[in-house]
Amino acid sequence: MTTSTNGTGDVDPAVREELARLRDSIDNIDAAVVHMLAERFKATQQVGHLKAQHQLPPADPAREARQIERLRTLAENAKLDPAFAEKFLNFIIAEVIRHHERIAESVESTINGTSPQAN
């Protein structure tokens, strides 16, 4: 077994190299997550505009419940804590609903000829 320090507090170069490799991988994954979230929000913005144009409610509790159950199953299969996955999706859903409400207000104000209220 190798030690991580040489007694003076300096980190073994092999450990430093392995940490750097792992952290580079984490950074790449974080970048991918951000880009995937951006794509997801682009799609949900389109949904928000469609809902607003057809006067549909910003939230769809039945779909949200199905999505949460689906994500929990995916998480279990991926060996990820399903409770964490549910919290993550709930956070995203809340943000999407907030966007949809803002879009609906904007569309309504355009139709009524008024300016949207500032949040």
PDB file of N, CA and C in Angstrom, residues 22-32:
ATOM      1  N   LEU A  22      -9.229  12.316 -12.099  1.00  0.00           N
ATOM      2  CA  LEU A  22     -10.614  12.173 -11.650  1.00  0.00           C
ATOM      3  C   LEU A  22     -11.356  13.509 -11.707  1.00  0.00           C
ATOM      4  N   ARG A  23     -10.678  14.569 -11.302  1.00  0.00           N
ATOM      5  CA  ARG A  23     -11.317  15.890 -11.322  1.00  0.00           C
ATOM      6  C   ARG A  23     -11.582  16.363 -12.747  1.00  0.00           C
ATOM      7  N   ASP A  24     -10.680  16.040 -13.679  1.00  0.00           N
ATOM      8  CA  ASP A  24     -10.932  16.367 -15.089  1.00  0.00           C
ATOM      9  C   ASP A  24     -12.186  15.658 -15.583  1.00  0.00           C
ATOM     10  N   SER A  25     -12.346  14.415 -15.190  1.00  0.00           N
ATOM     11  CA  SER A  25     -13.535  13.657 -15.572  1.00  0.00           C
ATOM     12  C   SER A  25     -14.793  14.293 -14.985  1.00  0.00           C
ATOM     13  N   ILE A  26     -14.718  14.676 -13.719  1.00  0.00           N
ATOM     14  CA  ILE A  26     -15.861  15.335 -13.069  1.00  0.00           C
ATOM     15  C   ILE A  26     -16.190  16.649 -13.782  1.00  0.00           C
ATOM     16  N   ASP A  27     -15.172  17.422 -14.132  1.00  0.00           N
ATOM     17  CA  ASP A  27     -15.395  18.684 -14.837  1.00  0.00           C
ATOM     18  C   ASP A  27     -16.086  18.454 -16.184  1.00  0.00           C
ATOM     19  N   ASN A  28     -15.673  17.416 -16.895  1.00  0.00           N
ATOM     20  CA  ASN A  28     -16.307  17.092 -18.179  1.00  0.00           C
ATOM     21  C   ASN A  28     -17.771  16.699 -17.988  1.00  0.00           C
ATOM     22  N   ILE A  29     -18.034  15.918 -16.960  1.00  0.00           N
ATOM     23  CA  ILE A  29     -19.418  15.513 -16.673  1.00  0.00           C
ATOM     24  C   ILE A  29     -20.255  16.733 -16.311  1.00  0.00           C
ATOM     25  N   ASP A  30     -19.706  17.621 -15.467  1.00  0.00           N
ATOM     26  CA  ASP A  30     -20.430  18.846 -15.100  1.00  0.00           C
ATOM     27  C   ASP A  30     -20.774  19.673 -16.336  1.00  0.00           C
ATOM     28  N   ALA A  31     -19.823  19.791 -17.253  1.00  0.00           N
ATOM     29  CA  ALA A  31     -20.073  20.547 -18.486  1.00  0.00           C
ATOM     30  C   ALA A  31     -21.191  19.895 -19.293  1.00  0.00           C
ATOM     31  N   ALA A  32     -21.177  18.582 -19.378  1.00  0.00           N
ATOM     32  CA  ALA A  32     -22.226  17.872 -20.115  1.00  0.00           C
ATOM     33  C   ALA A  32     -23.588  18.075 -19.461  1.00  0.00           C
TER      34      ALA A  32
END
